[in-house]
Coordinates of C-alpha atoms in Angstrom, one line a residue:
X1 CA 49.8 45.8 135.1
X2 CA 51.6 44.3 137.7
X3 CA 51.5 47.6 139.7
X4 CA 55.0 46.5 141.1
X5 CA 56.5 46.7 137.3
X6 CA 54.9 49.4 135.8
X7 CA 56.3 51.4 139.0
X8 CA 59.3 50.2 137.9
X9 CA 58.6 51.5 134.5
X10 CA 57.7 54.4 135.4
X11 CA 61.2 55.4 137.6
X12 CA 63.7 53.9 135.3
X13 CA 61.9 56.6 132.9
X14 CA 65.4 59.6 132.2
X15 CA 63.1 62.2 132.3
X16 CA 61.4 63.1 135.4
X17 CA 57.4 62.9 135.1
X18 CA 54.6 63.6 136.4
X19 CA 50.6 63.2 135.9
X20 CA 47.7 65.5 136.9
X21 CA 44.3 65.7 136.7
X22 CA 41.9 68.0 134.9
X23 CA 42.3 70.5 138.3
X24 CA 46.0 70.1 137.6
X25 CA 46.3 67.9 140.7
X26 CA 49.2 66.2 141.2
X27 CA 48.6 62.6 141.7
X28 CA 52.1 60.1 140.1
X29 CA 56.0 61.1 140.5
X30 CA 58.8 59.3 139.5
X31 CA 62.3 59.5 141.1
X32 CA 63.3 61.3 138.0
X33 CA 61.6 64.3 138.8
X34 CA 62.0 64.1 142.5
X35 CA 65.7 64.0 142.0
X36 CA 66.0 67.3 140.5
X37 CA 63.4 68.9 142.3
X38 CA 64.4 67.0 145.8
X39 CA 61.7 66.7 146.7
X40 CA 60.1 63.2 148.1
X41 CA 56.6 61.2 146.5
X42 CA 54.7 62.3 148.9
X43 CA 55.7 65.8 148.8
X44 CA 53.8 66.3 145.6
X45 CA 50.9 63.8 145.0
X46 CA 47.4 66.0 146.4
X47 CA 49.4 69.1 145.8
X48 CA 48.2 71.6 143.5
X49 CA 50.9 72.0 140.6
X50 CA 51.3 75.0 142.1
X51 CA 53.1 73.6 144.2
X52 CA 55.9 73.9 142.0
X53 CA 55.3 77.0 139.7
X54 CA 57.2 80.1 139.9
X55 CA 54.2 82.6 141.5
X56 CA 53.5 84.4 138.9
X57 CA 52.0 81.5 136.8
X58 CA 49.6 80.6 139.8
X59 CA 46.8 82.6 138.3
X60 CA 47.5 81.6 135.1
X61 CA 48.0 78.1 135.7
X62 CA 44.3 76.5 135.4
X63 CA 43.3 78.2 132.5
X64 CA 46.7 77.7 130.7
X65 CA 45.7 74.3 131.5
X66 CA 41.9 73.8 130.6
X67 CA 42.8 75.8 127.2
X68 CA 45.5 71.9 126.4
X69 CA 42.5 70.2 127.6
X70 CA 39.9 71.4 125.3
X71 CA 42.1 70.7 122.2
X72 CA 44.6 68.1 124.2
X73 CA 47.9 67.2 121.6
X74 CA 50.7 65.4 121.6
X75 CA 53.8 68.3 123.1
X76 CA 57.2 67.1 122.0
X77 CA 60.0 68.5 124.0
X78 CA 62.9 71.1 121.7
X79 CA 65.6 73.3 122.1
X80 CA 64.0 75.9 119.7
X81 CA 61.0 76.3 122.5
X82 CA 61.6 79.7 124.8
X83 CA 62.8 77.5 128.6
X84 CA 60.2 77.3 130.7
X85 CA 60.9 77.2 134.9
X86 CA 59.6 75.2 138.5
X87 CA 60.6 75.8 141.3
X88 CA 62.9 73.0 143.8
X89 CA 62.0 72.2 147.1
X90 CA 64.9 75.2 148.0
X91 CA 62.2 77.6 145.9
X92 CA 65.8 77.6 143.3
X93 CA 64.2 78.6 139.9
X94 CA 65.3 74.8 137.1
X95 CA 65.4 76.0 133.5
X96 CA 63.7 73.0 132.4
X97 CA 61.0 71.9 128.9
X98 CA 58.2 70.1 129.3
X99 CA 57.0 67.3 127.1
X100 CA 53.0 67.0 127.6
X101 CA 49.5 64.4 126.2
X102 CA 46.9 63.3 127.7
X103 CA 45.4 60.4 129.0
X104 CA 42.7 58.4 130.2
X105 CA 42.8 57.0 134.4
X106 CA 39.4 56.4 135.7
X107 CA 37.1 57.9 133.0
X108 CA 38.9 60.8 133.3
X109 CA 40.9 62.9 131.0
X110 CA 44.3 63.4 133.0
X111 CA 47.8 65.1 131.8
X112 CA 51.1 63.4 131.5
X113 CA 54.2 65.6 131.3
X114 CA 57.4 64.5 130.5
X115 CA 60.3 67.3 132.5
X116 CA 63.5 67.7 130.9
X117 CA 65.5 69.7 133.4
X118 CA 68.3 71.7 131.0
X119 CA 70.6 73.5 133.9
X120 CA 73.1 71.6 132.9
X121 CA 73.0 73.1 129.6
X122 CA 72.8 76.0 130.5
X123 CA 75.4 76.3 132.3
X124 CA 76.8 75.5 129.0
X125 CA 75.2 78.3 127.1
X126 CA 77.1 80.9 130.4
X127 CA 80.8 78.9 129.5
X128 CA 79.8 78.9 125.9
X129 CA 78.8 82.6 126.6
X130 CA 82.1 84.0 128.1
X131 CA 84.1 82.1 126.1
X132 CA 82.3 83.9 122.8
X133 CA 83.0 87.5 125.1
X134 CA 86.5 86.7 127.2
X135 CA 89.9 86.4 127.6
X136 CA 90.9 82.7 128.0
X137 CA 94.0 83.8 129.7
X138 CA 93.4 86.5 131.3
X139 CA 89.1 86.7 132.1
X140 CA 89.5 89.9 130.7
X141 CA 86.6 90.2 127.9
X142 CA 87.6 90.6 124.3
X143 CA 87.3 92.7 121.1
X144 CA 83.7 91.6 120.7
X145 CA 82.0 92.2 123.6
X146 CA 84.2 95.0 124.0
X147 CA 82.9 96.6 120.8
X148 CA 79.7 95.2 122.3
X149 CA 80.0 97.9 125.8
X150 CA 81.3 100.2 124.0
X151 CA 78.0 100.8 121.8
X152 CA 76.4 100.0 124.2
X153 CA 77.7 102.5 126.5
X154 CA 77.6 105.1 123.6
X155 CA 73.9 104.8 122.8
X156 CA 72.8 106.5 126.5
X157 CA 73.3 109.8 126.4
X158 CA 76.3 111.7 126.4
X159 CA 74.8 114.7 128.2
X160 CA 73.6 111.6 132.1
X161 CA 76.9 110.2 131.3
X162 CA 78.5 112.9 131.0
X163 CA 82.1 111.8 128.6
X164 CA 83.5 109.1 127.2
X165 CA 87.2 107.9 126.0
X166 CA 88.8 104.8 124.8
X167 CA 92.5 104.4 125.9
X168 CA 94.5 101.5 123.7
X169 CA 97.5 99.9 125.6
X170 CA 100.5 98.5 123.9
X171 CA 103.2 96.6 126.0
X172 CA 106.8 97.7 124.6
X173 CA 109.1 95.2 122.9
X174 CA 107.3 92.8 124.5
X175 CA 108.1 90.4 122.5
X176 CA 111.8 90.3 124.2
X177 CA 109.8 89.0 127.5
X178 CA 108.7 85.9 124.9
X179 CA 112.3 85.8 123.0
X180 CA 114.9 85.7 126.3
X181 CA 112.6 84.0 128.8
X182 CA 109.6 81.9 126.8
X183 CA 105.9 82.5 126.1
X184 CA 104.7 81.0 129.6
X185 CA 106.4 83.9 130.9
X186 CA 105.2 85.8 129.2
X187 CA 101.5 84.6 129.2
X188 CA 102.1 84.8 132.8
X189 CA 104.0 88.3 133.1
X190 CA 100.7 89.2 131.1
X191 CA 98.0 87.7 133.9
X192 CA 100.0 89.9 136.2
X193 CA 100.5 92.9 133.9
X194 CA 96.1 92.6 133.1
X195 CA 95.3 92.5 137.2
X196 CA 98.0 95.4 138.0
X197 CA 95.4 98.0 135.4
X198 CA 92.2 95.8 135.9
X199 CA 93.6 97.3 140.0
X200 CA 94.5 101.2 138.8
X201 CA 90.7 101.5 137.2
X202 CA 87.6 102.7 139.1
X203 CA 84.8 99.6 138.4
X204 CA 82.5 100.3 135.9
X205 CA 85.3 101.1 134.4
X206 CA 86.3 98.2 131.2
X207 CA 88.9 96.9 130.1
X208 CA 89.3 94.6 127.8
X209 CA 92.4 92.5 125.6
X210 CA 92.4 93.1 122.1
X211 CA 95.4 90.0 121.8
X212 CA 99.1 89.7 122.2
X213 CA 100.4 92.3 124.1
X214 CA 97.2 94.7 123.4
X215 CA 94.4 95.9 126.4
X216 CA 91.5 98.5 125.5
X217 CA 90.1 100.1 128.0
X218 CA 86.5 101.5 128.1
X219 CA 86.4 104.9 130.5
X220 CA 82.7 106.7 131.2
X221 CA 80.9 109.5 133.0
X222 CA 84.1 110.4 132.9
X223 CA 84.1 115.2 134.4
X224 CA 86.8 116.4 131.6
X225 CA 90.3 115.4 129.7
X226 CA 92.7 115.9 132.4
X227 CA 89.8 113.4 134.0
X228 CA 90.7 110.4 131.5
X229 CA 94.8 111.6 131.8
X230 CA 94.3 111.3 135.4
X231 CA 93.7 107.8 135.1
X232 CA 95.8 106.2 131.8
X233 CA 98.4 108.0 134.3
X234 CA 98.1 105.9 136.9
X235 CA 97.1 102.1 133.9
X236 CA 100.6 103.3 132.9
X237 CA 102.3 103.9 136.4
X238 CA 100.8 100.7 137.5
X239 CA 103.3 98.7 135.2
X240 CA 106.1 100.7 136.7
X241 CA 107.4 98.0 139.7
X242 CA 109.0 95.6 138.2
X243 CA 107.1 92.4 137.3
X244 CA 107.9 88.9 138.6
X245 CA 108.8 85.5 137.2
X246 CA 110.7 83.2 139.2
X247 CA 113.9 84.3 140.5
X248 CA 113.8 87.3 137.9
X249 CA 112.8 90.8 138.5
X250 CA 110.9 92.3 134.3
X251 CA 110.8 95.3 133.1
X252 CA 107.8 96.3 131.2
X253 CA 106.5 100.0 130.3
X254 CA 103.5 100.4 128.6
X255 CA 101.8 102.9 125.6
X256 CA 98.9 104.1 125.3
X257 CA 96.5 106.4 122.9
X258 CA 93.8 107.4 123.6
X259 CA 89.8 108.6 122.1
X260 CA 87.4 111.5 124.1
X261 CA 82.9 110.9 122.6
X262 CA 82.2 113.2 121.8
X263 CA 85.0 115.6 121.7
X264 CA 86.2 113.2 118.8
X265 CA 83.3 111.2 117.5
X266 CA 80.2 109.2 118.3
X267 CA 81.0 106.3 117.3
X268 CA 82.9 102.9 118.3
X269 CA 84.6 102.1 115.8
X270 CA 86.2 105.4 115.0
X271 CA 87.2 105.5 118.7
X272 CA 88.7 102.3 118.6
X273 CA 90.4 103.9 115.1
X274 CA 91.6 107.5 116.1
X275 CA 93.3 105.4 119.6
X276 CA 95.2 103.1 117.3
X277 CA 96.3 105.3 115.3
X278 CA 97.3 108.1 119.0
X279 CA 99.0 104.2 120.4
X280 CA 101.1 104.8 116.9
X281 CA 102.3 108.4 117.8
X282 CA 102.9 107.6 121.4
X283 CA 105.6 104.9 120.1
X284 CA 106.7 107.1 116.8
X285 CA 107.1 110.5 120.0
X286 CA 109.5 107.6 122.2
X287 CA 107.3 105.1 123.5
X288 CA 106.4 105.0 128.0
X289 CA 103.7 107.8 127.7
X290 CA 100.4 108.6 126.6
X291 CA 98.8 111.2 123.2
X292 CA 95.6 111.8 123.1
X293 CA 94.1 111.6 119.6
X294 CA 94.3 114.8 117.5
X295 CA 93.0 115.3 113.1
X296 CA 96.5 115.5 112.2
X297 CA 97.0 112.5 113.6
X298 CA 95.1 110.2 110.5
X299 CA 97.4 112.3 108.3
X300 CA 100.7 111.7 110.5
X301 CA 99.4 107.8 110.3
X302 CA 98.1 107.7 106.5
X303 CA 101.7 109.1 106.0
X304 CA 103.7 106.0 108.1
X305 CA 101.4 103.7 106.2
X306 CA 102.4 105.1 102.4
X307 CA 106.4 105.3 103.7
X308 CA 105.3 101.4 104.7
X309 CA 104.3 100.1 101.7
X310 CA 106.8 101.5 99.9
X311 CA 109.7 100.3 102.3
X312 CA 108.0 97.1 101.3
X313 CA 108.1 97.9 97.2
X314 CA 111.4 98.9 97.6
X315 CA 112.8 96.0 99.0
X316 CA 111.1 93.5 97.0
X317 CA 112.5 95.7 94.1
X318 CA 115.5 96.8 95.2
X319 CA 115.3 100.4 94.9
X320 CA 117.4 100.7 98.4
X321 CA 121.1 102.2 98.2
X322 CA 124.0 102.1 100.2
X323 CA 126.5 104.9 100.6
X324 CA 129.4 104.9 102.4
X325 CA 131.5 107.6 104.7
X326 CA 135.1 107.5 104.4
X327 CA 136.4 106.7 108.0
X328 CA 140.0 107.9 107.7
X329 CA 143.5 107.1 109.7
X330 CA 143.9 110.7 111.7
X331 CA 148.3 109.1 111.5
X332 CA 148.3 108.8 107.9
X333 CA 145.3 110.3 106.1
X334 CA 143.8 107.2 104.4
X335 CA 140.8 105.8 104.2
X336 CA 141.1 102.5 106.3
X337 CA 137.6 101.8 106.3
X338 CA 134.3 103.0 105.4
X339 CA 130.6 103.0 107.2
X340 CA 127.7 102.3 105.3
X341 CA 124.7 103.6 105.4
X342 CA 121.9 103.1 104.0
X343 CA 119.7 105.6 102.0
X344 CA 116.0 105.6 99.7
X345 CA 114.9 108.0 97.2
X346 CA 111.1 106.8 96.3
X347 CA 109.7 107.4 93.4
X348 CA 106.3 108.8 94.3
X349 CA 107.6 109.8 97.5
X350 CA 111.7 111.0 97.3
X351 CA 113.9 111.5 99.1
X352 CA 113.2 109.7 102.5
X353 CA 115.5 110.7 105.8
X354 CA 116.9 107.6 107.9
X355 CA 115.2 108.9 110.5
X356 CA 112.1 108.3 109.2
X357 CA 112.1 104.8 107.6
X358 CA 114.4 103.5 110.0
X359 CA 112.3 104.2 113.2
X360 CA 108.9 103.4 110.5
X361 CA 110.5 100.4 109.6
X362 CA 111.4 99.2 113.6
X363 CA 108.1 99.7 114.3
X364 CA 106.6 97.0 112.3
X365 CA 109.0 94.5 111.2
X366 CA 110.7 95.9 108.6
X367 CA 114.3 95.9 109.5
X368 CA 114.9 92.4 109.9
X369 CA 114.7 92.2 106.3
X370 CA 116.1 95.2 105.9
X371 CA 118.9 94.6 108.1
X372 CA 119.6 91.3 105.6
X373 CA 119.5 93.0 102.8
X374 CA 122.0 95.7 104.1
X375 CA 124.4 93.3 105.6
X376 CA 123.7 91.5 101.4
X377 CA 125.0 94.6 100.1
X378 CA 127.8 95.4 101.8
X379 CA 129.7 92.3 101.0
X380 CA 128.0 92.1 97.2
X381 CA 130.4 95.6 97.6
X382 CA 133.3 94.3 99.4
X383 CA 133.6 91.7 96.6
X384 CA 133.7 94.5 93.6
X385 CA 136.7 96.4 95.0
X386 CA 138.7 93.3 95.6
X387 CA 138.0 92.6 92.3
X388 CA 139.8 95.7 92.3
X389 CA 142.6 95.0 94.4
X390 CA 141.1 97.3 97.3
X391 CA 140.5 96.2 100.5
X392 CA 139.3 98.2 102.9
X393 CA 137.3 97.2 106.2
X394 CA 133.6 98.0 105.8
X395 CA 130.9 98.7 109.4
X396 CA 127.8 97.5 109.2
X397 CA 125.1 98.7 111.9
X398 CA 123.2 96.0 113.4
X399 CA 120.5 95.8 115.1
X400 CA 119.6 94.4 117.9
X401 CA 117.6 91.9 116.7
X402 CA 120.1 90.7 114.1
X403 CA 122.2 90.8 117.1
X404 CA 120.6 88.5 118.9
X405 CA 119.4 86.2 116.1
X406 CA 120.7 83.1 116.7
X407 CA 121.7 82.4 112.6
X408 CA 123.7 85.9 112.7
X409 CA 126.8 84.1 112.8
X410 CA 126.1 81.2 110.4
X411 CA 124.6 83.8 108.4
X412 CA 127.9 86.4 108.3
X413 CA 129.7 83.5 107.7
X414 CA 128.0 82.1 104.5
X415 CA 128.5 86.3 103.5
X416 CA 132.2 86.4 103.7
X417 CA 131.9 82.2 101.9
X418 CA 129.9 83.0 99.5
X419 CA 131.7 86.5 98.3
X420 CA 135.2 84.9 98.8
X421 CA 136.0 87.7 101.2
X422 CA 138.0 87.9 104.9
X423 CA 135.3 88.3 107.5
X424 CA 138.4 90.8 108.9
X425 CA 136.6 92.6 106.6
X426 CA 133.8 93.1 107.6
X427 CA 133.1 95.1 111.0
X428 CA 129.9 95.3 113.6
X429 CA 128.4 98.2 115.0
X430 CA 126.2 97.6 118.8
X431 CA 125.2 100.4 120.4
X432 CA 125.9 100.5 123.9
X433 CA 122.5 99.5 124.6
X434 CA 122.5 95.7 122.5
X435 CA 125.2 95.3 123.9
X436 CA 124.5 95.5 127.9
X437 CA 121.5 95.1 127.9
X438 CA 122.7 91.7 129.3
X439 CA 126.1 92.0 129.0
X440 CA 127.1 88.2 129.3
X441 CA 125.1 86.6 126.9
X442 CA 125.7 89.5 124.4
X443 CA 129.8 89.0 124.9
X444 CA 128.5 84.6 124.4
X445 CA 127.5 86.2 120.9
X446 CA 130.2 88.4 120.2
X447 CA 132.6 85.6 121.3
X448 CA 132.5 83.7 118.2
X449 CA 131.0 86.9 116.3
X450 CA 135.8 86.8 117.0
X451 CA 135.8 83.2 117.0
X452 CA 134.8 84.5 113.3
X453 CA 137.9 86.7 113.0
X454 CA 134.6 90.3 112.4
X455 CA 135.5 92.9 113.9
X456 CA 133.4 94.0 116.5
X457 CA 132.4 98.1 118.1
X458 CA 130.7 99.7 119.9
X459 CA 128.4 102.9 118.1
X460 CA 127.7 105.5 119.7
X461 CA 129.5 105.0 122.8
X462 CA 128.6 107.6 125.2
X463 CA 125.4 107.6 125.2
X464 CA 123.9 104.4 126.8
X465 CA 125.4 102.6 129.8
X466 CA 127.9 103.8 129.4
X467 CA 129.7 100.8 131.8
X468 CA 133.8 100.6 131.6
X469 CA 133.9 96.7 133.2
X470 CA 131.4 95.8 131.5
X471 CA 132.9 97.1 127.8
X472 CA 136.4 95.7 129.6
X473 CA 134.7 92.5 129.5
X474 CA 133.5 91.9 125.6
X475 CA 136.0 91.5 122.8
X476 CA 135.5 94.4 121.2
X477 CA 138.1 96.0 118.7
X478 CA 136.9 100.0 118.2
X479 CA 134.5 102.2 120.3
X480 CA 133.3 104.9 118.4
X481 CA 132.2 108.2 120.4
X482 CA 129.1 109.8 119.7
X483 CA 128.9 112.9 117.1
X484 CA 127.8 114.7 121.1
X485 CA 130.4 115.2 122.5
X486 CA 132.3 116.1 119.1
X487 CA 129.6 119.1 118.7
X488 CA 130.5 120.1 122.0
X489 CA 134.4 120.4 121.1
X490 CA 135.0 124.1 121.9
X491 CA 131.6 125.1 124.1
X492 CA 133.8 125.0 126.7
X493 CA 137.1 123.1 128.9
X494 CA 134.7 120.7 130.7
X495 CA 133.8 119.5 127.2
X496 CA 137.5 119.1 125.8
X497 CA 138.5 117.7 128.4
X498 CA 135.6 114.9 129.1
X499 CA 136.3 114.5 125.5
X500 CA 140.8 113.6 126.3
X501 CA 138.9 111.5 129.4
X502 CA 136.7 109.3 127.3
X503 CA 139.8 108.9 124.7
X504 CA 141.9 107.8 127.6
X505 CA 139.0 105.8 128.9
X506 CA 139.5 104.0 125.9
X507 CA 142.7 103.6 124.9
X508 CA 143.2 101.9 129.1
X509 CA 141.3 99.3 127.9
X510 CA 143.6 98.9 124.0
X511 CA 140.7 99.5 122.6
X512 CA 140.8 101.8 119.2
X513 CA 138.9 105.5 119.0
X514 CA 137.1 106.2 116.4
X515 CA 135.4 109.7 116.3
X516 CA 132.1 110.9 114.6
X517 CA 130.6 114.1 113.2
X518 CA 134.0 116.0 112.9
X519 CA 133.3 119.1 110.7
X520 CA 135.5 121.9 111.6
X521 CA 139.8 121.5 111.8
X522 CA 140.1 122.5 114.9
X523 CA 137.9 119.1 115.8
X524 CA 140.3 117.7 113.9
X525 CA 143.0 119.0 115.2
X526 CA 142.0 118.9 118.2
X527 CA 141.3 114.4 118.4
X528 CA 145.0 114.0 116.5
X529 CA 146.7 115.3 120.0
X530 CA 144.4 113.7 122.3
X531 CA 145.7 110.1 119.8
X532 CA 142.0 109.0 118.8
X533 CA 142.9 107.0 115.9
X534 CA 140.8 107.6 113.1
X535 CA 137.2 110.1 112.2
X536 CA 134.7 110.6 110.1
X537 CA 132.7 113.1 109.2
X538 CA 131.3 115.9 106.6
X539 CA 135.0 117.9 107.1
X540 CA 136.3 115.2 105.4
X541 CA 133.2 113.8 103.0
X542 CA 129.9 112.8 103.6
X543 CA 128.5 109.4 102.8
X544 CA 129.1 108.4 99.0
X545 CA 128.0 106.7 96.9
X546 CA 130.2 103.0 95.5
X547 CA 132.2 105.1 92.4
X548 CA 132.8 107.7 94.4
X549 CA 134.9 106.1 97.5
X550 CA 136.1 103.3 94.9
X551 CA 138.2 106.7 94.0
X552 CA 139.2 107.6 97.3
X553 CA 140.0 104.2 97.9
X554 CA 143.0 103.8 95.2
X555 CA 144.0 107.6 96.0
X556 CA 144.7 105.6 99.8
X557 CA 146.2 109.5 101.3
X558 CA 143.1 111.4 101.8
X559 CA 143.9 113.5 103.7
X560 CA 146.8 115.6 105.9
X561 CA 146.8 116.9 109.2
X562 CA 148.1 120.3 108.7

């Protein structure tokens, strides 16, 4: 064959090629090998193969070559074979695969090696491995990798590393960031949060994002639980400053649950579960805090899970109840309105208090169907009373989620139309925090509700923002003074003056005043003297089943002021 044609053909081979004699001397190369290694042909031809091999193989090369030539066979490339390395001109390792065969050249047996550069596959492997072990948004390790690292840490004798801790961190009400500003904003804030948490940790601590707004931390080499506590407080403290999103400053807080090894367990799965249980306890205790695991919490969590299952069943089977607490006009003594209050008596659990199952519903997402059930049932009851010739107003508490739901107005209109009731008979009670968190948005929603005839009230006044300027701009009809103010009425003259001031203030805004929690005749007389419009409380009646309220409504006059 023409030498020039032979060279063209060899250089056209996409893999690198080496022709070696029986002593390992390089007789020929091609362009592909030169591109892989950075050597020119004249740098390699005449050199021993050792020039391309790691130093650890120099002594083994003659034996390996002799062994192959003693029983030559065609050797194919295979991705399943252990990766081999050669060195480039700069002594940098290159992962390769090799195919071998033998040929005769001038009656001498020679070895021809085809060399494939696997660097791109190695890089691809790194990328795939990184994606499999890291969170794509924040770059933190993911749940799978965290579990692997935790198991590895637990293998190390704890006597050498003292103790370790697992911290589960969950952002409080982070959904509102996504709802109000969009998921793009949420993602940008999550990246900032990850950076702050990472900066608050020691170099060897592990921070993972489990998904959504949940993070997990592995602390090793701890001196004591106090050491873990200080780091946890530092983590939560790092989130106190507002986060920037464009022109907006967003405030985000977090709760944390902590478990310890070997104090609580030496099992990775249990450590993570205990941290999760502690996190739930932190949220139950009011959020923005950290809680260390204790065995009693497992019992509490079991109770919560059972409550959740039974509450879900109660919703599905329609076994919840509404009771109605009368609201009495202080001038006439007539029952003019009732507040719908949810009651739940379970076949297995007995009577469950609202202050236990309402927070549970809020934290598990059951509050939305629960709120819908209350609205539906209250409107149905209004229709039943209307059929009896009774037209009271029903006050229904709206959760923040219900209030901000885009279909709230349509839903209420549909309920009023279906039950043939006047929207003015439905009073929607909002807490100050719901109304004042975003006053402009709240005002827009309230205006739409008022345009359709629905009545609006601020509940528990004095326990939240209590901003006069905001209160003045909202189209509300009534303001309810929180029971805590009423309970202190006869503690001091200062407490009485405070309630006087609140009533005067609300009247100056041309809104009615409702007092909650009236339990004594002295409280009632004081409120009557101050011109309070109406009241509710155990002094007149606790929350009653619908049939008992019907009798009161028919009697009309509920109480004469003495």
